[in-house]
Short mmCIF file of C-alpha atoms in Angstrom, two decimals:
data_model
loop_
_atom_site.label_atom_id
_atom_site.label_comp_id
_atom_site.label_asym_id
_atom_site.label_seq_id
_atom_site.Cartn_x
_atom_site.Cartn_y
_atom_site.Cartn_z
CA MET A 198 88.60 20.40 23.22
CA ALA A 199 85.86 21.74 21.79
CA PRO A 200 82.22 19.95 22.26
CA THR A 201 81.50 18.41 19.12
CA LEU A 202 77.91 16.90 17.49
CA ASP A 203 79.22 13.44 16.63
CA PHE A 204 76.00 11.79 17.97
CA LEU A 205 74.02 13.66 14.57
CA SER A 206 76.81 12.03 12.07
CA GLY A 207 74.61 9.26 11.87
CA SER A 208 72.46 7.77 8.88
CA PRO A 209 70.03 10.50 7.61
CA VAL A 210 67.25 8.32 9.31
CA THR A 211 68.65 8.48 12.83
CA VAL A 212 68.83 12.03 12.86
CA VAL A 213 65.16 12.79 11.46
CA GLY A 214 63.96 9.96 14.34
CA LEU A 215 65.87 11.74 16.65
CA LEU A 216 64.91 14.94 15.85
CA LEU A 217 60.91 13.89 15.73
CA VAL A 218 61.51 11.82 19.02
CA VAL A 219 62.76 15.67 20.73
CA ALA A 220 60.25 17.68 18.74
CA ILE A 221 57.19 15.04 20.41
CA VAL A 222 58.65 15.54 23.93
CA TYR A 223 59.01 19.41 23.63
CA LEU A 224 55.10 19.25 22.20
CA SER A 225 54.06 16.97 25.14
CA ILE A 226 55.56 19.28 27.69
CA TYR A 227 54.60 22.68 26.43
CA PRO A 228 50.96 21.66 24.44
CA VAL A 229 48.77 24.11 22.42
CA PRO A 230 47.84 26.40 24.66
CA ILE A 231 43.67 26.39 25.12
CA GLY A 232 41.93 29.88 27.16
CA SER A 233 39.44 29.45 29.25
CA HIS A 234 36.73 30.70 27.17
CA GLU A 235 37.83 28.67 24.00
CA PRO A 236 35.42 25.57 23.29
CA PRO A 237 36.29 22.52 25.48
CA ILE A 238 39.90 20.83 24.58
CA VAL A 239 39.20 17.04 22.60
CA ARG A 240 42.46 15.13 23.16
CA PRO A 241 43.41 12.42 20.42
CA LYS A 242 44.48 9.08 21.89
CA VAL A 243 47.36 9.64 19.60
CA PRO A 244 49.51 12.77 21.22
CA LEU A 245 49.85 15.81 18.80
CA VAL A 246 48.60 13.81 15.01
CA GLY A 247 45.40 11.99 16.14
CA HIS A 248 43.44 14.31 15.17
CA ILE A 249 45.19 15.01 11.71
CA LEU A 250 45.27 10.76 11.47
CA GLY A 251 41.59 11.05 12.01
CA LEU A 252 40.54 13.26 9.38
CA PHE A 253 42.88 11.25 6.58
CA GLN A 254 40.88 8.29 8.16
CA HIS A 255 37.61 9.39 8.17
CA SER A 256 37.44 12.63 6.05
CA TRP A 257 34.86 15.33 7.21
CA ALA A 258 32.78 12.61 8.99
CA TYR A 259 35.62 12.47 12.12
CA TYR A 260 34.18 15.08 12.97
CA GLY A 261 30.83 13.74 13.51
CA LEU A 262 32.58 11.13 15.38
CA ILE A 263 33.67 13.92 17.77
CA PHE A 264 30.50 15.62 17.90
CA GLU A 265 29.24 11.77 19.17
CA ALA A 266 32.55 11.30 21.38
CA SER A 267 32.29 14.79 23.47
CA ASN A 268 28.52 14.42 24.23
CA ARG A 269 27.40 16.38 21.59
CA GLU A 270 29.06 19.73 22.58
CA PRO A 271 28.07 23.19 20.06
CA ILE A 272 31.67 23.70 19.20
CA VAL A 273 35.35 21.70 20.42
CA THR A 274 38.72 22.69 20.54
CA LEU A 275 40.63 19.99 18.11
CA PRO A 276 44.51 20.61 18.77
CA MET A 277 46.57 19.46 15.67
CA LEU A 278 50.81 19.82 16.19
CA ARG A 279 51.06 23.50 17.25
CA GLY A 280 47.92 24.57 16.09
CA LYS A 281 43.87 23.67 16.59
CA VAL A 282 40.63 23.85 15.03
CA TYR A 283 37.57 24.59 16.23
CA VAL A 284 34.54 22.47 14.95
CA ALA A 285 31.55 23.79 15.30
CA PRO A 286 28.36 21.03 14.48
CA ASP A 287 25.90 23.44 16.09
CA PRO A 288 24.19 25.36 13.71
CA ASP A 289 23.54 28.22 15.12
CA LEU A 290 27.11 28.63 15.56
CA ALA A 291 27.92 27.30 12.40
CA SER A 292 25.47 30.54 10.99
CA ALA A 293 27.51 32.74 13.45
CA ALA A 294 31.20 31.75 12.58
CA LEU A 295 29.84 32.58 8.69
CA ARG A 296 28.70 35.83 9.49
CA ASN A 297 31.03 36.71 11.96
CA ARG A 298 33.50 39.45 9.87
CA ALA A 299 36.89 38.04 11.73
CA LEU A 300 36.59 34.54 9.95
CA SER A 301 37.36 34.52 6.52
CA PHE A 302 37.01 32.34 3.24
CA ASP A 303 39.92 34.73 1.42
CA PRO A 304 43.25 32.92 2.69
CA PHE A 305 41.65 29.33 1.66
CA LEU A 306 41.44 30.69 -1.64
CA ARG A 307 45.55 32.08 -2.05
CA ASP A 308 45.97 28.04 -0.78
CA LEU A 309 43.91 27.07 -3.70
CA ILE A 310 46.04 29.26 -6.00
CA THR A 311 49.01 27.99 -4.92
CA GLY A 312 48.27 24.55 -4.43
CA ILE A 313 45.67 23.87 -6.18
CA ALA A 314 46.22 25.71 -9.83
CA GLY A 315 49.52 25.47 -9.07
CA ALA A 316 50.55 29.37 -9.64
CA LYS A 317 54.08 30.73 -9.97
CA PRO A 318 55.07 33.01 -7.32
CA ALA A 319 54.81 35.65 -9.82
CA THR A 320 51.18 35.12 -9.30
CA VAL A 321 50.23 34.85 -5.91
CA LYS A 322 52.01 37.85 -5.92
CA VAL A 323 49.50 39.88 -8.27
CA TRP A 324 46.51 37.87 -6.63
CA ASP A 325 47.50 39.56 -3.23
CA ASP A 326 47.32 42.73 -4.77
CA ALA A 327 44.95 44.34 -2.70
CA ALA A 328 43.51 46.27 -6.01
CA PHE A 329 43.91 43.24 -8.07
CA TYR A 330 41.68 41.20 -5.71
CA ARG A 331 38.97 44.34 -5.09
CA ALA A 332 38.90 44.13 -8.85
CA TRP A 333 38.39 40.46 -9.55
CA VAL A 334 35.91 40.28 -6.43
CA LYS A 335 34.01 42.57 -8.48
CA ILE A 336 33.81 41.11 -11.61
CA LEU A 337 32.83 38.35 -9.98
CA TYR A 338 29.81 39.85 -7.66
CA ASP A 339 28.54 41.94 -11.01
CA ASN A 340 28.40 39.64 -13.41
CA LEU A 341 26.80 36.34 -11.22
CA SER A 342 23.54 38.45 -10.34
CA GLY A 343 20.85 39.80 -11.90
CA ARG A 344 20.97 39.62 -15.98
CA PRO A 345 24.31 38.61 -16.53
CA VAL A 346 23.81 35.87 -14.75
CA LEU A 347 20.16 35.00 -16.27
CA ALA A 348 22.02 35.11 -19.55
CA LEU A 349 24.50 32.85 -18.03
CA ASN A 350 21.43 30.28 -17.25
CA ILE A 351 19.70 30.57 -19.90
CA SER A 352 22.80 29.90 -22.20
CA ALA A 353 23.89 26.82 -19.94
CA VAL A 354 20.28 25.14 -19.97
CA GLY A 355 19.68 25.56 -23.61
CA ASN A 356 23.01 23.93 -24.05
CA VAL A 357 21.01 21.10 -21.97
CA ALA A 358 18.15 21.31 -24.14
CA GLU A 359 20.70 21.04 -27.68
CA ASN A 360 21.71 17.38 -25.54
CA LEU A 361 18.68 16.18 -25.30
CA ASN A 362 17.07 17.84 -28.65
CA SER A 363 19.72 15.06 -29.88
CA LEU A 364 18.42 12.16 -28.53
CA SER A 365 16.17 9.51 -31.16
CA VAL A 366 13.05 8.59 -30.40
CA GLY A 367 12.89 5.26 -28.57
CA LYS A 368 14.38 3.68 -25.70
CA VAL A 369 18.22 5.23 -25.27
CA GLU A 370 20.18 2.81 -23.03
CA VAL A 371 22.69 4.38 -20.97
CA GLY A 372 25.56 2.87 -19.76
CA ASN A 373 26.25 5.08 -16.72
CA LEU A 374 24.23 7.74 -16.10
CA TYR A 375 26.41 9.47 -14.06
CA LEU A 376 29.19 10.01 -16.80
CA TRP A 377 26.51 10.59 -19.36
CA ASN A 378 24.54 13.59 -17.02
CA GLN A 379 28.44 14.33 -15.90
CA LYS A 380 29.57 15.06 -19.46
CA MET A 381 26.17 17.01 -20.74
CA PHE A 382 26.20 19.11 -17.86
CA THR A 383 29.94 20.37 -17.64
CA LEU A 384 30.05 20.79 -21.48
CA ALA A 385 26.80 22.81 -20.50
CA SER A 386 28.55 25.26 -17.92
CA MET A 387 31.39 25.58 -20.11
CA ASN A 388 30.10 26.35 -23.48
CA SER A 389 27.90 28.99 -21.42
CA LEU A 390 31.47 30.46 -19.66
CA TYR A 391 33.99 30.23 -22.35
CA GLY A 392 31.60 30.30 -24.88
CA SER A 393 32.05 28.80 -28.84
CA GLU A 394 35.66 28.74 -29.02
CA ASN A 395 36.02 27.36 -25.55
CA PRO A 396 38.38 24.56 -25.22
CA PHE A 397 35.89 21.60 -23.64
CA ARG A 398 34.01 22.39 -27.31
CA LYS A 399 37.15 21.90 -28.98
CA ASP A 400 37.92 19.16 -26.97
CA THR A 401 35.31 17.18 -25.27
CA SER A 402 38.03 14.55 -23.46
CA LEU A 403 38.73 17.40 -21.08
CA VAL A 404 35.25 16.91 -19.18
CA ASN A 405 37.31 13.37 -18.26
CA THR A 406 40.60 15.39 -18.05
CA TYR A 407 38.68 18.46 -15.50
CA TRP A 408 37.34 15.30 -13.35
CA THR A 409 39.82 13.31 -13.06
CA TYR A 410 41.94 16.82 -11.79
CA GLU A 411 38.80 17.05 -9.37
CA ASP A 412 38.83 13.56 -7.93
CA ASN A 413 43.01 13.70 -6.99
CA MET A 414 42.49 17.60 -5.83
CA HIS A 415 43.42 16.68 -2.52
CA ARG A 416 46.53 14.64 -2.80
CA LEU A 417 47.72 18.52 -4.99
CA VAL A 418 46.58 20.83 -1.47
CA PRO A 419 50.55 19.76 0.09
CA ASN A 420 52.35 20.64 -3.28
CA ILE A 421 54.74 18.48 -2.49
CA LEU A 422 56.29 16.98 -5.43
CA PRO A 423 52.64 16.68 -7.09
CA ALA A 424 54.44 15.42 -10.51
CA VAL A 425 55.31 12.20 -7.90
CA PHE A 426 52.81 12.21 -5.30
CA ALA A 427 49.90 13.04 -6.88
CA SER A 428 50.83 12.23 -10.43
CA ARG A 429 46.94 11.85 -12.00
CA GLY A 430 46.16 15.14 -10.65
CA HIS A 431 49.34 16.85 -11.77
CA ARG A 432 48.76 15.59 -15.31
CA ALA A 433 45.20 16.33 -15.56
CA ARG A 434 46.02 20.07 -14.20
CA GLN A 435 48.89 20.10 -16.51
CA LEU A 436 46.54 19.46 -19.70
CA LEU A 437 43.68 21.75 -18.31
CA ASN A 438 46.60 25.06 -18.13
CA LYS A 439 47.90 23.68 -21.79
CA ALA A 440 44.49 23.69 -23.18
CA PHE A 441 43.45 27.28 -21.52
CA THR A 442 46.88 28.47 -22.20
CA SER A 443 46.22 28.11 -25.46
CA TYR A 444 42.70 30.12 -25.31
CA PHE A 445 44.12 32.53 -24.44
CA ASP A 446 47.11 32.89 -26.79
CA ALA A 447 44.57 33.07 -29.66
CA ASP A 448 42.41 35.53 -27.30
CA GLY A 449 39.05 32.88 -27.23
CA HIS A 450 37.95 34.76 -24.57
CA ALA A 451 37.39 37.79 -26.97
CA ASP A 452 35.09 36.40 -29.06
CA PRO A 453 31.48 37.25 -29.61
CA SER A 454 29.87 34.72 -27.49
CA VAL A 455 31.91 34.92 -24.25
CA PRO A 456 30.20 36.49 -21.91
CA PRO A 457 31.97 40.08 -19.95
CA PHE A 458 32.10 37.20 -17.09
CA THR A 459 35.67 36.10 -18.55
CA ARG A 460 36.28 38.38 -20.44
CA ASP A 461 36.51 41.25 -17.93
CA ARG A 462 38.65 38.38 -15.78
CA ARG A 463 41.35 37.95 -18.28
CA GLU A 464 41.65 41.55 -19.31
CA LEU A 465 42.25 42.40 -15.56
CA THR A 466 44.70 39.33 -15.78
CA ALA A 467 46.84 40.98 -18.59
CA LYS A 468 46.41 44.31 -17.37
CA PHE A 469 48.37 43.07 -13.93
CA GLY A 470 50.98 41.18 -16.18
CA LEU A 471 49.57 37.49 -16.44
CA PRO A 472 51.01 35.85 -19.14
CA PRO A 473 48.11 33.58 -20.61
CA SER A 474 49.88 30.74 -18.45
CA GLU A 475 49.22 32.24 -15.94
CA ALA A 476 45.55 33.51 -16.58
CA ALA A 477 44.96 30.18 -17.05
CA ALA A 478 46.23 28.08 -14.34
CA ILE A 479 43.80 31.01 -12.12
CA GLU A 480 40.64 29.59 -14.49
CA THR A 481 41.51 25.84 -13.23
CA ILE A 482 39.94 27.32 -9.98
CA VAL A 483 37.04 28.85 -11.85
CA VAL A 484 36.32 25.71 -13.91
CA HIS A 485 36.49 23.71 -10.43
CA GLY A 486 34.08 26.73 -8.90
CA ALA A 487 31.80 26.05 -12.07
CA VAL A 488 30.86 22.60 -11.61
CA SER A 489 32.26 20.81 -8.62
CA ASN A 490 29.28 20.85 -6.54
CA SER A 491 26.94 22.28 -9.27
CA TYR A 492 27.37 18.91 -11.18
CA PRO A 493 26.67 16.46 -7.85
CA THR A 494 23.66 18.04 -6.19
CA TYR A 495 22.30 17.79 -10.10
CA TYR A 496 22.97 14.72 -10.04
CA TRP A 497 21.89 13.70 -6.65
CA MET A 498 18.50 15.65 -7.68
CA PHE A 499 18.29 13.94 -10.74
CA THR A 500 18.08 10.61 -9.29
CA HIS A 501 16.36 11.09 -6.47
CA VAL A 502 13.49 12.20 -8.56
CA PHE A 503 13.09 9.90 -11.16
CA SER A 504 13.17 7.47 -8.46
CA GLN A 505 9.86 8.38 -7.49
CA PRO A 506 7.28 8.44 -9.84
CA ASP A 507 5.04 10.72 -8.10
CA LEU A 508 6.98 13.53 -7.32
CA VAL A 509 8.09 13.43 -10.81
CA ALA A 510 3.94 13.59 -11.55
CA ARG A 511 4.05 16.71 -9.84
CA LEU A 512 6.68 18.30 -10.84
CA ARG A 513 4.79 18.16 -14.41
CA GLU A 514 2.39 19.37 -13.38
CA GLU A 515 4.29 22.84 -12.22
CA THR A 516 6.99 22.63 -14.29
CA ALA A 517 3.90 23.32 -17.46
CA GLY A 518 3.51 27.05 -15.96
CA VAL A 519 7.23 27.52 -17.18
CA LEU A 520 7.16 26.45 -20.60
CA GLU A 521 5.28 28.51 -23.81
CA VAL A 522 4.08 26.20 -26.98
CA THR A 523 5.52 28.55 -29.88
CA GLY A 524 3.73 27.45 -32.52
CA GLU A 525 6.45 27.75 -34.50
CA SER A 526 8.97 24.67 -35.41
CA ILE A 527 12.19 23.62 -36.59
CA GLY A 528 13.43 20.49 -38.98
CA GLY A 529 9.43 19.30 -38.48
CA LYS A 530 9.78 19.62 -34.70
CA ARG A 531 7.52 21.65 -32.45
CA VAL A 532 9.40 24.05 -30.81
CA VAL A 533 8.50 24.42 -26.38
CA ARG A 534 10.46 26.70 -24.58
CA LEU A 535 11.23 27.22 -20.83
CA HIS A 536 10.94 29.97 -19.40
CA VAL A 537 14.34 30.39 -17.47
CA ASP A 538 13.37 33.72 -15.12
CA ARG A 539 10.28 32.22 -14.26
CA LEU A 540 11.25 28.70 -12.48
CA GLU A 541 11.74 30.19 -8.74
CA GLU A 542 8.73 31.71 -8.81
CA ARG A 543 6.60 29.47 -10.43
CA CYS A 544 8.68 26.10 -9.39
CA PRO A 545 8.58 25.81 -5.38
CA LEU A 546 8.15 21.96 -5.41
CA LEU A 547 11.40 21.99 -7.96
CA THR A 548 13.35 24.60 -6.10
CA SER A 549 12.67 22.27 -2.96
CA CYS A 550 13.75 19.28 -4.19
CA PHE A 551 17.47 21.34 -5.07
CA ARG A 552 17.44 21.93 -1.67
CA GLU A 553 16.75 19.07 -0.11
CA ALA A 554 19.45 17.42 -2.77
CA HIS A 555 21.96 19.90 -1.29
CA ARG A 556 20.90 19.42 2.30
CA LEU A 557 21.18 15.70 1.96
CA ARG A 558 24.04 14.88 -0.06
CA ALA A 559 26.47 17.95 1.41
CA LYS A 560 28.81 16.52 4.11
CA GLY A 561 31.94 18.52 4.15
CA ALA A 562 32.57 21.30 5.93
CA LEU A 563 32.10 25.54 5.68
CA ALA A 564 35.78 26.24 6.91
CA ARG A 565 37.45 29.98 7.73
CA HIS A 566 39.80 31.15 8.95
CA VAL A 567 39.87 33.44 12.43
CA THR A 568 42.13 36.75 11.33
CA ALA A 569 41.55 38.38 14.50
CA ASP A 570 40.40 37.05 18.30
CA THR A 571 36.59 36.84 18.31
CA THR A 572 33.83 35.72 19.85
CA LEU A 573 31.12 33.39 18.48
CA SER A 574 27.11 33.04 19.94
CA ASP A 575 24.81 30.59 19.82
CA GLY A 576 22.32 34.03 20.52
CA GLY A 577 21.66 32.88 23.87
CA LYS A 578 23.59 31.86 26.62
CA ARG A 579 26.71 30.51 25.09
CA THR A 580 29.45 32.50 23.88
CA TYR A 581 32.92 31.19 23.08
CA ALA A 582 36.92 32.82 22.70
CA VAL A 583 38.24 31.98 18.85
CA LYS A 584 41.80 32.74 18.36
CA ARG A 585 43.71 34.36 15.53
CA GLY A 586 45.17 32.08 13.62
CA THR A 587 42.84 29.07 14.07
CA GLN A 588 40.24 27.90 11.54
CA VAL A 589 36.37 27.39 12.97
CA HIS A 590 35.29 24.37 10.50
CA SER A 591 31.23 23.83 10.44
CA PRO A 592 30.32 20.07 9.46
CA GLN A 593 27.41 20.43 6.98
CA GLY A 594 27.62 16.40 7.63
CA VAL A 595 26.29 16.32 11.00
CA PHE A 596 23.83 19.36 11.09
CA HIS A 597 21.78 18.59 7.51
CA VAL A 598 21.00 15.12 8.67
CA SER A 599 19.95 16.16 12.42
CA ARG A 600 16.93 14.47 13.22
CA GLU A 601 16.44 17.27 15.91
CA LEU A 602 16.88 19.39 13.00
CA TRP A 603 14.64 17.80 10.72
CA GLY A 604 13.14 15.44 12.17
CA PRO A 605 12.89 11.13 12.44
CA ASP A 606 13.33 11.11 7.88
CA ALA A 607 16.40 13.33 8.04
CA GLU A 608 18.15 11.35 6.23
CA GLU A 609 16.01 10.49 3.46
CA PHE A 610 14.56 12.47 0.24
CA VAL A 611 11.17 14.51 0.96
CA GLY A 612 10.46 16.25 -1.81
CA ASP A 613 8.91 19.17 -0.74
CA ARG A 614 10.46 19.41 2.82
CA PHE A 615 11.16 22.77 2.38
CA LEU A 616 7.56 23.85 0.90
CA GLU A 617 6.24 22.36 4.03
CA LEU A 618 8.68 23.80 6.10
CA ALA A 619 8.26 27.52 4.33
CA ALA A 620 5.25 27.22 4.59
CA ALA A 621 4.37 26.11 8.29
CA ALA A 622 6.63 29.15 9.15
CA GLY A 623 4.90 31.61 7.07
CA ASN A 624 7.09 31.88 4.53
CA LYS A 625 5.50 31.71 0.88
CA SER A 626 8.93 30.99 -0.94
CA ALA A 627 10.88 27.56 -0.82
CA ALA A 628 13.84 29.41 -2.57
CA THR A 629 14.16 32.06 0.39
CA PHE A 630 13.33 30.12 3.30
CA SER A 631 16.24 29.55 5.07
CA PRO A 632 15.36 27.01 8.32
CA ARG A 633 17.97 26.11 10.97
CA GLY A 634 20.46 23.99 9.96
CA PHE A 635 20.54 24.32 5.82
CA LEU A 636 24.08 26.18 5.05
CA GLY A 637 24.26 24.66 1.82
CA LEU A 638 25.67 27.19 -0.23
CA GLY A 639 27.27 28.91 2.59
CA GLY A 640 26.40 32.57 4.22
CA GLY A 641 27.66 35.86 5.87
CA LYS A 642 29.91 37.73 3.25
CA HIS A 643 31.42 34.51 1.66
CA ILE A 644 28.58 33.08 0.48
CA CYS A 645 29.01 31.04 -2.88
CA PRO A 646 28.97 34.07 -5.80
CA GLY A 647 28.01 31.71 -8.35
CA ARG A 648 24.97 30.10 -6.61
CA GLY A 649 22.45 31.89 -9.01
CA PHE A 650 24.68 30.26 -11.42
CA ALA A 651 24.52 26.75 -10.15
CA SER A 652 20.82 27.21 -8.77
CA GLY A 653 19.35 28.40 -12.47
CA GLU A 654 21.46 25.80 -14.34
CA ILE A 655 20.43 22.56 -12.18
CA LEU A 656 16.39 24.10 -11.91
CA GLY A 657 16.99 24.41 -15.52
CA SER A 658 18.69 21.32 -16.37
CA MET A 659 16.04 19.32 -14.45
CA ALA A 660 12.61 20.88 -15.63
CA LEU A 661 13.97 19.66 -19.41
CA LEU A 662 14.13 16.69 -18.42
CA VAL A 663 11.15 16.18 -16.08
CA SER A 664 8.91 17.56 -18.36
CA GLY A 665 10.13 15.73 -21.38
CA PHE A 666 11.67 12.78 -20.79
CA ASP A 667 11.22 9.63 -19.13
CA VAL A 668 13.90 7.96 -16.90
CA SER A 669 14.03 4.60 -15.98
CA GLY A 670 16.28 1.79 -14.52
CA PRO A 671 17.61 -0.89 -17.44
CA ASP A 672 15.07 -3.02 -16.92
CA GLY A 673 12.05 -0.44 -17.43
CA GLY A 674 11.76 -0.13 -13.52
CA VAL A 675 11.95 2.33 -10.53
CA LEU A 676 15.05 4.26 -11.46
CA GLU A 677 17.54 3.15 -8.49
CA VAL A 678 19.38 5.67 -6.01
CA PRO A 679 23.27 4.35 -5.73
CA GLY A 680 24.96 4.64 -2.73
CA ALA A 681 27.69 7.24 -1.86
CA THR A 682 31.42 7.30 -1.65
CA GLU A 683 32.86 8.86 1.47
CA VAL A 684 33.48 12.62 1.00
CA VAL A 685 36.83 13.63 0.63
CA LEU A 686 38.32 16.62 2.34
CA THR A 687 38.56 18.84 -0.91
CA ALA A 688 35.28 18.43 -1.87
CA THR A 689 32.00 18.64 -0.25
CA PHE A 690 29.38 15.55 -2.20
CA GLY A 691 30.60 11.94 -3.12
CA LYS A 692 30.28 10.12 -5.29
CA PRO A 693 28.22 6.84 -6.54
CA ARG A 694 30.01 4.27 -4.83
CA PRO A 695 32.00 1.93 -7.12
CA GLY A 696 29.35 -1.12 -7.76
CA SER A 697 26.61 0.80 -7.61
CA GLU A 698 23.84 0.53 -10.64
CA LEU A 699 24.17 3.34 -12.74
CA ARG A 700 22.80 2.20 -15.90
CA GLY A 701 19.34 4.10 -16.89
CA VAL A 702 17.33 4.04 -19.90
CA ILE A 703 16.13 7.89 -21.00
CA SER A 704 13.40 8.29 -23.17
CA ARG A 705 10.87 10.85 -25.30
CA ARG A 706 7.36 11.45 -22.81
CA ALA A 707 4.89 10.14 -25.10
CA GLY A 708 3.44 12.94 -27.59
CA LEU A 709 6.26 14.77 -27.21
CA GLU A 710 8.17 12.98 -29.05
CA ASP A 711 8.50 15.90 -32.33
CA VAL A 712 9.16 18.60 -29.60
CA HIS A 713 12.33 20.31 -30.46
CA TRP A 714 13.31 21.97 -26.83
CA GLU A 715 14.47 25.93 -26.18
CA ALA A 716 15.94 27.97 -23.11
CA ALA A 717 14.76 31.45 -22.76
CA ALA A 718 13.97 34.39 -20.61
#
């Protein structure tokens, strides 16, 4: 009689359980191979899945726990199932990873297109086309630097100015400063990028829709029945897709108010045969790139700055140098222009505050795929092999708040920290000086292409607020800095902790009640 597989004829649960046991036994007998020159291994307490469970439980903070548990090894290997991840809490090795051309962020972008944007296979095929991707990247870098990005910044900061101009004279009580700023900042960004016909201007509820999408993005990544397991994020994504499909259907990108950055990208996707609905899917990633990190940086900078009255006073002295009293009037109000192009040169303290907010609050991980066997060196005696097909994660939450790197006040907001560090190093610019251990915007060939747009909008928005407005707590006292939530695996920044005091009062500064604010070059 021929042998049978009757032992597999039980319930599906029994079969799955049996196969799982077999897999665990097999993987335990044949563990992930680690070469002699690879970083030392940290084995999980729970075989195979322990580190995965640790990440799910603690998010990126897990890497800080690993750093301490490994006696502060500069880089370690974490086996996960049949793969492995290298974790580099050492800032020199992290910088080396960002510079190494064998390490790439591109595969993560592809994952975003499939899992987070929900693009169809045909769209992913276009994305994988080298000609398309080269043209896409060229559009990004051509339009996010120099004069084009200055135009975007002036537009965005001008939109913030319009919002602030609409505030009534007297004290304006704000029920939630986080959400108030979020709406103002997001709309300013979208108006700058998508022009007068943009979906967010037509339907401001899309601001909440996007941030619901962002808040649930980590549930969308697995891309397994998202309508069931990530229903809120899935629904928000559908609404964003519908809005941008209508925008492209109506040729909203061709409106004269739309910058080349947006118009050229839609012309490219159309050239490669992508319909409006699939161009809209990709656009959700562009929206995400525009505000997901820039708004949190702005919010935490806003909160820290206005919680320190002495710092506000110093900043006001500085921002006076980028303001022009025009002698013109609009609606009976004096026109004062903020010159966005002068901010980094004339406002080093403001720039230092921006970078300090990023240092203190950015607690994600800089991740890169290893596309070929290579080595990472800390610039000294230590060199480690990293293998093709793995990933290198550099946790900002470790080296950004390291006392060894930043001193005993590493976990405090010190507005002039970067100014003082630059001066001590003989560097005249707080904007360009890069102290060891600061990797706020990535680095190497994959440094954030939108950093100029983000920094200009943040600096300009804060310069307007500091120059023309007072911000206090609900009782008129100093603004309180809320605690932050844990950073989820698809994010870099935490949000205000539930239960935090987020109320505040905004008012025009005495003597500036009759000012109409504008942004210009």
